PDB file of C-alpha atoms in Angstrom:
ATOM      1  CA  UNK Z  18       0.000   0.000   0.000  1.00 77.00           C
ATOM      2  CA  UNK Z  19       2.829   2.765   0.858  1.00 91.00           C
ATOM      3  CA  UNK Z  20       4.279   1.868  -2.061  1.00 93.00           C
ATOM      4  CA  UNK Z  21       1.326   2.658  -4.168  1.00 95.00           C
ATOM      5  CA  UNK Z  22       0.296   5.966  -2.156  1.00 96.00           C
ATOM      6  CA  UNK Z  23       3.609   7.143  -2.599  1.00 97.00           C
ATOM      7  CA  UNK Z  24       3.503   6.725  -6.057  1.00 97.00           C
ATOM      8  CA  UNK Z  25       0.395   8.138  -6.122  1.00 97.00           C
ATOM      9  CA  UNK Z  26       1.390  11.206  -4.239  1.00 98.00           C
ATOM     10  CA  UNK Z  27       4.506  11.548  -6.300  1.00 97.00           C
ATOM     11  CA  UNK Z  28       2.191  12.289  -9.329  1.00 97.00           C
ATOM     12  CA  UNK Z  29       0.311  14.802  -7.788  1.00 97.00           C
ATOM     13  CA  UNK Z  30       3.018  16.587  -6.414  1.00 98.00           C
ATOM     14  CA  UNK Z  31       4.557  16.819  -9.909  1.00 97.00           C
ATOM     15  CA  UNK Z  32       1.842  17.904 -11.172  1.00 97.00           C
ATOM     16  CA  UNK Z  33       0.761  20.558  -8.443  1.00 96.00           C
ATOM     17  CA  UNK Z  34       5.162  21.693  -9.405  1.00 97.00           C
ATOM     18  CA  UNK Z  35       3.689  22.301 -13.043  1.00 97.00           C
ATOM     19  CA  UNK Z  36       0.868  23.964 -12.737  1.00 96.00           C
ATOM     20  CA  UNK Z  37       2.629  26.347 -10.207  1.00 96.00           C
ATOM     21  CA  UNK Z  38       5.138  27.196 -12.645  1.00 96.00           C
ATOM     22  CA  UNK Z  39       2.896  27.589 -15.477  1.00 95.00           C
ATOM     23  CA  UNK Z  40       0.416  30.133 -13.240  1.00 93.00           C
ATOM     24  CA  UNK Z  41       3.480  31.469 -12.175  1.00 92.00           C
ATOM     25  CA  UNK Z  42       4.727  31.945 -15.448  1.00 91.00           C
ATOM     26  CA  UNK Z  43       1.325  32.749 -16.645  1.00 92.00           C
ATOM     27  CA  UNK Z  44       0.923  36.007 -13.824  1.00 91.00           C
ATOM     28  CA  UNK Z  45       4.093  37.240 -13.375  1.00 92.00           C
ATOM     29  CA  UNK Z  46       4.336  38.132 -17.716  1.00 92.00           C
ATOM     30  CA  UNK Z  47       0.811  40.470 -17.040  1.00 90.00           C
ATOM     31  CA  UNK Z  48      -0.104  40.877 -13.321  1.00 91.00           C
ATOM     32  CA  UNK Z  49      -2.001  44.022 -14.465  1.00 91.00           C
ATOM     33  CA  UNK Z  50      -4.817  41.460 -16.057  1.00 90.00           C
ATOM     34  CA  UNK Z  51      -5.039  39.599 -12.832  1.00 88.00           C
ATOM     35  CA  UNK Z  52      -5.114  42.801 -10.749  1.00 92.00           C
ATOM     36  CA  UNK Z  53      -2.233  42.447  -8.760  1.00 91.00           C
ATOM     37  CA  UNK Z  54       0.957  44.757  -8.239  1.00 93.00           C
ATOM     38  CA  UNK Z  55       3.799  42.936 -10.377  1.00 92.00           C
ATOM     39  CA  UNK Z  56       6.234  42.424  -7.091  1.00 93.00           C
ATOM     40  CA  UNK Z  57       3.413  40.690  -5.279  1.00 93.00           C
ATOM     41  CA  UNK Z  58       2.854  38.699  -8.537  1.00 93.00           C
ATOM     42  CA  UNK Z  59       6.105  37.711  -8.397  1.00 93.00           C
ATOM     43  CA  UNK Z  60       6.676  36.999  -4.522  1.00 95.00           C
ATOM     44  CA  UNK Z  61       3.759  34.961  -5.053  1.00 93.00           C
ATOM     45  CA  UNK Z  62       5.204  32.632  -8.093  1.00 93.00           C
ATOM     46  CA  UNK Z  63       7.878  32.197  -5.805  1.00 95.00           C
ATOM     47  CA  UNK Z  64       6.184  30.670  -3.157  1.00 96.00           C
ATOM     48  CA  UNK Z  65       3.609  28.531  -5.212  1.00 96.00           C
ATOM     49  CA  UNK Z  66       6.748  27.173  -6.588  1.00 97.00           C
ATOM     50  CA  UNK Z  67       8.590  26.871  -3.803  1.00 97.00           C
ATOM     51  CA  UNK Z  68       5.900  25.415  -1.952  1.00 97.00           C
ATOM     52  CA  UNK Z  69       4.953  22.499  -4.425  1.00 96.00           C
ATOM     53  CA  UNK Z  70       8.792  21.824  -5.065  1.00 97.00           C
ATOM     54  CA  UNK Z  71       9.330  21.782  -0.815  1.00 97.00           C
ATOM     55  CA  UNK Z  72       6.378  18.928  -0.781  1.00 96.00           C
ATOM     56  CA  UNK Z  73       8.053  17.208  -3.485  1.00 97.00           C
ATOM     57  CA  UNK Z  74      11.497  17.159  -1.971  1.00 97.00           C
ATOM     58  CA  UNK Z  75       9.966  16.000   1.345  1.00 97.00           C
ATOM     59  CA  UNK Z  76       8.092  13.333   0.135  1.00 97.00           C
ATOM     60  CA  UNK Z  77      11.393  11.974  -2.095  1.00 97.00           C
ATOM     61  CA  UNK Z  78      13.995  12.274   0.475  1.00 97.00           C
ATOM     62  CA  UNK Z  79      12.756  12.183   3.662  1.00 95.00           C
ATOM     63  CA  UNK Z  80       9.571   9.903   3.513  1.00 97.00           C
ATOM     64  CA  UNK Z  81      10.381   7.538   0.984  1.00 97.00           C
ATOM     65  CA  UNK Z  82      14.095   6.203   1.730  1.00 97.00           C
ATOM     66  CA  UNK Z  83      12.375   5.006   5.163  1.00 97.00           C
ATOM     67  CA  UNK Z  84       9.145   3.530   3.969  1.00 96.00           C
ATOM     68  CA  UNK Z  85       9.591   0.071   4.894  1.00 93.00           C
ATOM     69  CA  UNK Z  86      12.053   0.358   7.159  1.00 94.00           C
ATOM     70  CA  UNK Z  87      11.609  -1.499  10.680  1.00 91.00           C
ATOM     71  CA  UNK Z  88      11.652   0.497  13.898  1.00 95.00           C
ATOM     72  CA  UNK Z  89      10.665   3.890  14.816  1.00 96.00           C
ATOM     73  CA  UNK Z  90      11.936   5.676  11.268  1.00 95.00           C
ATOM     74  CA  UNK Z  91       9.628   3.113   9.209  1.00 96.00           C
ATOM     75  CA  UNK Z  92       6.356   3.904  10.958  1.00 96.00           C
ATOM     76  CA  UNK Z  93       7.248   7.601  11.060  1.00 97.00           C
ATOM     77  CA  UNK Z  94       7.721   7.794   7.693  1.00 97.00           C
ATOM     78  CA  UNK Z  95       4.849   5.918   6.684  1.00 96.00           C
ATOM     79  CA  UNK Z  96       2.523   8.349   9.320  1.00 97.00           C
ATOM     80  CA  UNK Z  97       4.351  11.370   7.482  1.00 97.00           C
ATOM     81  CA  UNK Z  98       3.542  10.038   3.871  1.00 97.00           C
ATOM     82  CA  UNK Z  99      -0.161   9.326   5.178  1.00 96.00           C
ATOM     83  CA  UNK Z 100      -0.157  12.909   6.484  1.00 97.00           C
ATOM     84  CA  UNK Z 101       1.047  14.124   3.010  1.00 97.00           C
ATOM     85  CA  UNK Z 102      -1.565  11.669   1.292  1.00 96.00           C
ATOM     86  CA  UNK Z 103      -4.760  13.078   3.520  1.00 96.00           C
ATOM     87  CA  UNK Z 104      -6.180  16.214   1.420  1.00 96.00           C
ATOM     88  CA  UNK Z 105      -6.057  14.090  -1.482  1.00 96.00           C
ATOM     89  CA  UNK Z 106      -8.286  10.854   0.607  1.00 94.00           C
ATOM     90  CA  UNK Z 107     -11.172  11.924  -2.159  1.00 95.00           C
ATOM     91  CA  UNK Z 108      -9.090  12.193  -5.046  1.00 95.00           C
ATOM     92  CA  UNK Z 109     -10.414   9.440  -7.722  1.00 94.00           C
ATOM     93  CA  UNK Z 110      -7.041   7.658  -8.028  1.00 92.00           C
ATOM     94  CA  UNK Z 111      -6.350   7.470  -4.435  1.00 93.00           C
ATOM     95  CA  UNK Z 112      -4.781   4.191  -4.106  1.00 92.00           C
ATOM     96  CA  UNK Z 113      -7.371   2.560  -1.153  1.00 85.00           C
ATOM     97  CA  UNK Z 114      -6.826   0.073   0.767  1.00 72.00           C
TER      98      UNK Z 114
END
């Protein structure tokens, strides 16, 4: 099941990177159209990118290597990628149990 829910999650995360940096992109050429001051366009793309590419990175290097692993660093990880997985419980791929 972890295996599968990380996979899962590692799709949407990827995809949640993309369409960050395509709104980003998309904003930051023509703020004026979106009603927003260009800096605050921009400090925004920053952080929608940031922020998807920050739950990418913790999902592939902290939660993953330890999936599996016995002891206290195996069920930690798998109660962090079950944490990561939750707002997505409803999503029509979620891989149930």
């Amino acid at each position: 099941m972890t295996d599968r829910l990380a996979a899962f999650l590692r799709v949407r995360f990827s995809e949640e990177l993309e369409k960050a940096r395509f709104a980003s992109g998309t904003v930051t050429q023509d703020p004026e159209r979106f009603g927003v001051a260009p800096e605050d366009a921009a400090r925004h793309a920053r952080f929608s990118v940031a922020s998807a590419e920050v739950r990418l990175a913790l999902l592939e290097d902290t939660v993953v290597p330890h999936l599996g692993a016995g002891g206290e660093a195996g069920r930690t990880a798998e109660y962090q990628l079950r944490l990561l997985a939750a707002p997505y419980v409803e999503h029509r791929d979620y891989p149930h149990e």
